[in-house]
Coordinates of C-alpha atoms and ligand atoms in Angstrom, one line a residue:
X1 CA -2.9 28.8 37.6
X2 CA -4.4 31.1 35.0
X3 CA -0.9 31.9 33.7
X4 CA -0.1 28.2 33.6
X5 CA -3.2 27.5 31.7
X6 CA -2.4 30.2 29.2
X7 CA 1.0 28.8 28.6
X8 CA -0.3 25.3 28.1
X9 CA -3.1 26.6 25.8
X10 CA -0.6 28.8 24.0
X11 CA 1.9 26.0 23.3
X12 CA -0.9 23.8 22.3
X13 CA -2.2 26.3 19.8
X14 CA 1.4 26.9 18.5
X15 CA 1.8 23.1 18.1
X16 CA -1.5 22.8 16.1
X17 CA -0.5 25.8 14.0
X18 CA 2.8 24.2 13.1
X19 CA 1.1 21.0 12.1
X20 CA -1.4 23.0 10.0
X21 CA 1.5 24.8 8.2
X22 CA 3.3 21.6 7.7
X23 CA 0.3 19.9 6.2
X24 CA -0.5 22.9 4.0
X25 CA 3.2 22.7 2.7
X26 CA 2.9 19.0 2.0
X27 CA -0.4 19.5 0.2
X28 CA 1.0 22.1 -2.2
X29 CA 4.4 20.6 -2.8
X30 CA 4.4 17.2 -4.5
X31 CA 8.2 16.6 -4.3
X32 CA 8.3 17.4 -0.6
X33 CA 5.2 15.1 0.0
X34 CA 6.8 12.2 -1.8
X35 CA 10.1 12.6 0.0
X36 CA 8.3 13.0 3.3
X37 CA 6.1 9.9 2.5
X38 CA 9.1 7.7 1.6
X39 CA 10.9 8.5 4.9
X40 CA 7.7 8.1 6.9
X41 CA 6.7 4.8 5.2
X42 CA 10.2 3.5 6.0
X43 CA 9.7 4.5 9.7
X44 CA 6.4 2.9 10.1
X45 CA 7.1 -0.3 8.0
X46 CA 7.8 -2.4 11.1
X47 CA 9.4 -5.7 10.3
X48 CA 9.3 -6.5 13.9
X49 CA 5.4 -6.6 13.9
X50 CA 5.3 -10.3 13.7
X51 CA 1.5 -10.4 13.2
X52 CA 1.7 -8.1 10.2
X53 CA 4.7 -9.8 8.7
X54 CA 2.9 -13.2 9.1
X55 CA -0.1 -11.7 7.2
X56 CA 2.2 -10.4 4.5
X57 CA 4.5 -13.5 4.2
X58 CA 2.4 -16.5 5.1
X59 CA -1.0 -15.5 3.9
X60 CA -0.7 -13.1 1.0
X61 CA 2.8 -13.8 -0.3
X62 CA 3.3 -17.4 0.7
X63 CA 5.8 -19.3 -1.5
X64 CA 3.1 -21.7 -2.8
X65 CA 1.3 -18.7 -4.4
X66 CA 4.1 -16.4 -5.7
X67 CA 6.2 -17.7 -8.6
X68 CA 7.7 -17.0 -12.0
X69 CA 8.0 -13.5 -13.4
X70 CA 6.7 -11.4 -10.5
X71 CA 5.4 -7.8 -10.7
X72 CA 4.9 -5.7 -7.6
X73 CA 2.6 -2.7 -7.9
X74 CA 3.5 0.1 -5.5
X75 CA 6.7 -1.6 -4.2
X76 CA 7.2 1.2 -1.6
X77 CA 10.2 0.7 0.6
X78 CA 10.6 -2.9 -0.7
X79 CA 9.3 -4.4 2.6
X80 CA 7.8 -7.3 0.8
X81 CA 11.2 -8.5 -0.3
X82 CA 11.5 -9.8 3.3
X83 CA 8.8 -12.4 2.2
X84 CA 10.1 -13.0 -1.3
X85 CA 14.0 -13.2 -1.0
X86 CA 14.0 -16.9 -0.2
X87 CA 11.3 -17.9 -2.6
X88 CA 13.1 -20.2 -5.0
X89 CA 10.2 -20.2 -7.5
X90 CA 10.7 -16.5 -8.4
X91 CA 12.5 -16.0 -11.8
X92 CA 12.7 -12.2 -11.7
X93 CA 10.9 -9.2 -10.1
X94 CA 9.8 -5.8 -11.5
X95 CA 9.0 -3.2 -8.8
X96 CA 6.6 -0.6 -10.2
X97 CA 7.0 2.5 -8.1
X98 CA 6.4 6.1 -9.3
X99 CA 7.9 7.6 -6.1
X100 CA 11.5 7.5 -6.9
X101 CA 12.4 8.7 -3.4
X102 CA 11.6 5.1 -2.4
X103 CA 14.4 3.5 -4.4
X104 CA 17.2 3.9 -1.9
X105 CA 15.1 2.1 0.7
X106 CA 14.4 -0.7 -1.9
X107 CA 18.2 -0.9 -2.7
X108 CA 18.9 -1.3 1.1
X109 CA 16.2 -4.1 1.3
X110 CA 17.8 -5.9 -1.6
X111 CA 21.2 -5.9 0.2
X112 CA 19.7 -6.7 3.6
X113 CA 17.9 -9.7 2.2
X114 CA 20.6 -10.9 -0.3
X115 CA 17.9 -11.0 -3.0
X116 CA 19.1 -13.6 -5.5
X117 CA 16.7 -12.8 -8.4
X118 CA 17.0 -9.9 -10.9
X119 CA 15.3 -6.8 -9.8
X120 CA 14.1 -4.0 -12.2
X121 CA 12.6 -0.9 -10.8
X122 CA 10.1 1.3 -12.9
X123 CA 8.8 4.6 -12.2
X124 CA 5.6 4.0 -14.4
X125 CA 2.2 4.3 -12.9
X126 CA 0.6 0.9 -12.7
X127 CA -2.3 2.5 -14.7
X128 CA 0.0 2.5 -17.7
X129 CA 2.8 0.0 -17.6
X130 CA 4.1 0.7 -21.1
X131 CA 7.4 -1.1 -20.3
X132 CA 5.6 -4.4 -19.4
X133 CA 4.6 -6.7 -22.2
X134 CA 1.0 -8.2 -22.4
X135 CA 0.7 -11.7 -21.1
X136 CA 4.1 -11.8 -19.6
X137 CA 3.7 -11.9 -15.8
X138 CA 2.9 -15.0 -13.7
X139 CA 2.2 -13.2 -10.4
X140 CA 1.3 -9.7 -9.5
X141 CA 1.4 -8.6 -5.9
X142 CA -0.1 -5.4 -4.5
X143 CA -0.2 -4.5 -0.9
X144 CA -1.8 -1.2 0.5
X145 CA -1.8 0.5 -2.9
X146 CA -5.5 1.0 -4.1
X147 CA -6.3 3.4 -1.3
X148 CA -3.9 6.0 -2.7
X149 CA -5.0 5.7 -6.3
X150 CA -7.8 8.2 -7.1
X151 CA -11.0 7.3 -8.9
X152 CA -11.5 6.3 -11.6
X153 CA -7.8 5.1 -11.9
X154 CA -8.4 2.1 -9.6
X155 CA -10.5 0.4 -12.2
X156 CA -7.9 1.3 -14.9
X157 CA -5.1 -0.1 -12.8
X158 CA -7.0 -3.4 -12.3
X159 CA -7.6 -3.7 -16.1
X160 CA -4.0 -2.8 -16.9
X161 CA -2.9 -5.6 -14.4
X162 CA -5.1 -8.0 -16.4
X163 CA -3.3 -7.0 -19.6
X164 CA 0.1 -7.9 -18.4
X165 CA -0.8 -11.1 -16.6
X166 CA -0.4 -14.5 -18.4
X167 CA -3.6 -16.5 -18.8
X168 CA -4.1 -18.2 -15.5
X169 CA -1.8 -15.7 -13.8
X170 CA -2.9 -14.3 -10.4
X171 CA -3.0 -10.9 -8.8
X172 CA -2.6 -11.2 -5.0
X173 CA -3.7 -8.2 -3.0
X174 CA -4.0 -6.8 0.5
X175 CA -5.7 -3.5 1.0
X176 CA -7.1 -1.0 3.6
X177 CA -10.8 -0.4 2.9
X178 CA -13.5 1.8 4.4
X179 CA -15.3 0.4 7.4
X180 CA -18.8 -0.8 6.8
X181 CA -21.2 2.1 7.3
X182 CA -23.9 -0.3 8.6
X183 CA -21.9 -2.5 10.7
X184 CA -19.4 0.1 12.1
X185 CA -21.1 3.5 11.7
X186 CA -18.9 5.2 14.3
X187 CA -15.7 4.1 12.7
X188 CA -17.1 5.0 9.3
X189 CA -17.9 8.5 10.5
X190 CA -14.5 8.9 12.2
X191 CA -12.8 7.8 8.9
X192 CA -14.7 10.4 7.0
X193 CA -13.8 13.1 9.7
X194 CA -10.0 12.5 9.6
X195 CA -9.8 11.8 5.8
X196 CA -8.6 15.3 4.8
X197 CA -5.5 15.1 7.1
X198 CA -5.1 11.4 6.5
X199 CA -4.9 11.9 2.7
X200 CA -2.1 14.5 3.0
X201 CA 0.0 12.5 5.4
X202 CA -0.7 9.2 3.7
X203 CA 0.2 10.3 0.2
X204 CA -3.4 10.4 -1.2
X205 CA -4.7 7.3 0.7
X206 CA -8.5 7.5 1.3
X207 CA -10.9 5.1 2.9
X208 CA -12.5 3.5 -0.1
X209 CA -15.2 0.9 -1.0
X210 CA -12.6 -1.3 -2.5
X211 CA -14.8 -4.4 -2.7
X212 CA -16.9 -2.5 -5.3
X213 CA -13.9 -2.2 -7.6
X214 CA -13.1 -5.8 -7.2
X215 CA -16.8 -6.8 -8.0
X216 CA -16.6 -4.9 -11.2
X217 CA -13.6 -7.0 -12.2
X218 CA -15.8 -10.2 -12.3
X219 CA -16.6 -9.5 -16.0
X220 CA -12.9 -9.1 -16.8
X221 CA -11.0 -11.7 -14.7
X222 CA -11.9 -15.4 -14.8
X223 CA -12.2 -15.5 -11.1
X224 CA -12.3 -12.8 -8.3
X225 CA -12.2 -13.8 -4.7
X226 CA -11.6 -11.8 -1.5
X227 CA -12.4 -11.8 2.2
X228 CA -12.5 -9.1 4.7
X229 CA -9.9 -9.2 7.4
X230 CA -8.6 -7.2 10.4
X231 CA -5.2 -5.8 9.7
X232 CA -3.0 -6.2 12.8
X233 CA -1.5 -2.7 13.2
X234 CA -1.6 -0.2 16.1
X235 CA -3.6 2.4 14.1
X236 CA -7.2 1.4 14.9
X237 CA -8.8 3.6 12.3
X238 CA -7.0 1.6 9.5
X239 CA -7.6 -1.9 10.6
X240 CA -10.4 -2.6 8.2
X241 CA -8.9 -4.6 5.2
X242 CA -9.4 -7.2 2.6
X243 CA -7.1 -9.8 1.0
X244 CA -7.9 -11.2 -2.3
X245 CA -6.9 -13.0 -5.5
X246 CA -7.9 -12.1 -9.1
X247 CA -7.2 -14.8 -11.7
X248 CA -6.9 -14.0 -15.4
Ligands
SAM1 C1 1.0 2.8 1.3 S1 2.3 2.5 0.1 C2 2.5 0.8 0.3 C3 3.9 0.4 -0.1 C4 4.3 -1.2 0.0 N1 3.4 -2.0 -0.9 C5 3.9 -1.7 1.4 O1 3.2 -2.7 1.6 O2 4.4 -1.2 2.4 C6 1.6 2.7 -1.4 C7 2.6 2.8 -2.6 O3 1.9 2.8 -3.8 C8 2.5 3.6 -4.7 N2 1.6 4.1 -5.8 C9 0.7 5.0 -5.7 N3 -0.1 5.1 -6.8 C10 0.6 4.2 -7.7 C11 0.4 3.9 -9.1 N4 -0.6 4.5 -9.8 N5 1.1 2.9 -9.6 C12 2.1 2.3 -8.9 N6 2.3 2.6 -7.6 C13 1.6 3.6 -7.0 C14 2.9 4.8 -3.8 O4 4.0 5.6 -4.4 C15 3.4 4.1 -2.6 O5 4.8 3.7 -2.6
NAG2 C1 13.7 -4.7 14.8 O1 14.4 -5.5 15.7 C2 15.7 -5.5 15.4 C3 16.5 -6.6 16.2 O2 15.9 -6.5 17.5 C4 16.4 -4.1 15.7 O3 17.7 -4.0 15.3 C5 15.6 -3.1 14.7 O4 15.9 -1.8 14.9 C6 14.0 -3.2 14.9 N1 13.4 -2.4 13.9 C7 12.3 -1.7 14.1 C8 11.7 -0.9 13.1 O5 11.9 -1.5 15.4
NAG3 C1 12.1 -17.0 4.4 O1 12.6 -15.9 5.2 C2 11.6 -15.4 6.1 C3 12.2 -14.1 6.7 O2 13.6 -14.2 6.7 C4 11.4 -16.6 7.2 O3 10.6 -16.1 8.2 C5 10.9 -17.8 6.5 O4 10.7 -18.8 7.4 C6 11.7 -18.2 5.3 N1 11.0 -19.3 4.5 C7 11.6 -20.3 4.1 C8 10.7 -21.2 3.3 O5 12.8 -20.5 4.1

């Protein structure tokens, strides 16, 4: 029995040690982390999660809202093309995505969905979209991006988005946020506890008070509206979210 426990405990320690070494490697090596994250995101982007796809396609990216010259910030694996491909109001699409290891997945999505509009991919950060003209974009979409943009760049990104939007243009967003420390103190504490590892696996994603950044935008945008929602994914710790619209 003692020997059995020793083996179990030994294997467990080895397992933890391997994870620690892996995380250490990902932490220090940016290219490995980006590659890992591209593959990982592709694995967990589950098009069969109908509740999640309904939130993306019917609520945030519904055809009545998204039109014209469209810019996606943090296009990732191109999962949102599943919602956009049959939107006949879209003229063209720019996918802003600095992690170029995502591009092969985006190309696959373009083929899978027979995307009819022109797609241009750009590796610029959305905090400095030097290849996008001011006042040129009708609709910006941004899903699960702000959590991996470090402060104070979130604010810069939202200001840069305002620059490229046409007057009356809209930014539609869906984001993970930090749990409310008053309403859900246990969840808030748990998020703080796992954040160091979460950040490494999730390519810099943190649990952030994103509503504060949006509130700051009220002096810059004509209209800022958002509401807290529950994100229908199996990972309980990442269910706190918001959806919102910023109008120039
Ligand atoms: C969690 S993924 C979400 C991808 C996709 N939007 C989705 O809904 O699955 C966040 C993406 O934002 C990208 N990203 C991070 N910082 C960015 C920045 N400054 N500008 C543009 N994209 C950025 C990351 O490379 C990553 O692909
Ligand atoms: C989604 O469902 C399809 C058809 O049932 C299947 O081929 C595909 O592998 C599934 N994708 C995931 C990510 O589970
Ligand atoms: C567009 O395609 C999606 C996914 O293929 C589908 O669920 C949706 O009903 C389609 N919408 C329209 C308006 O055809």
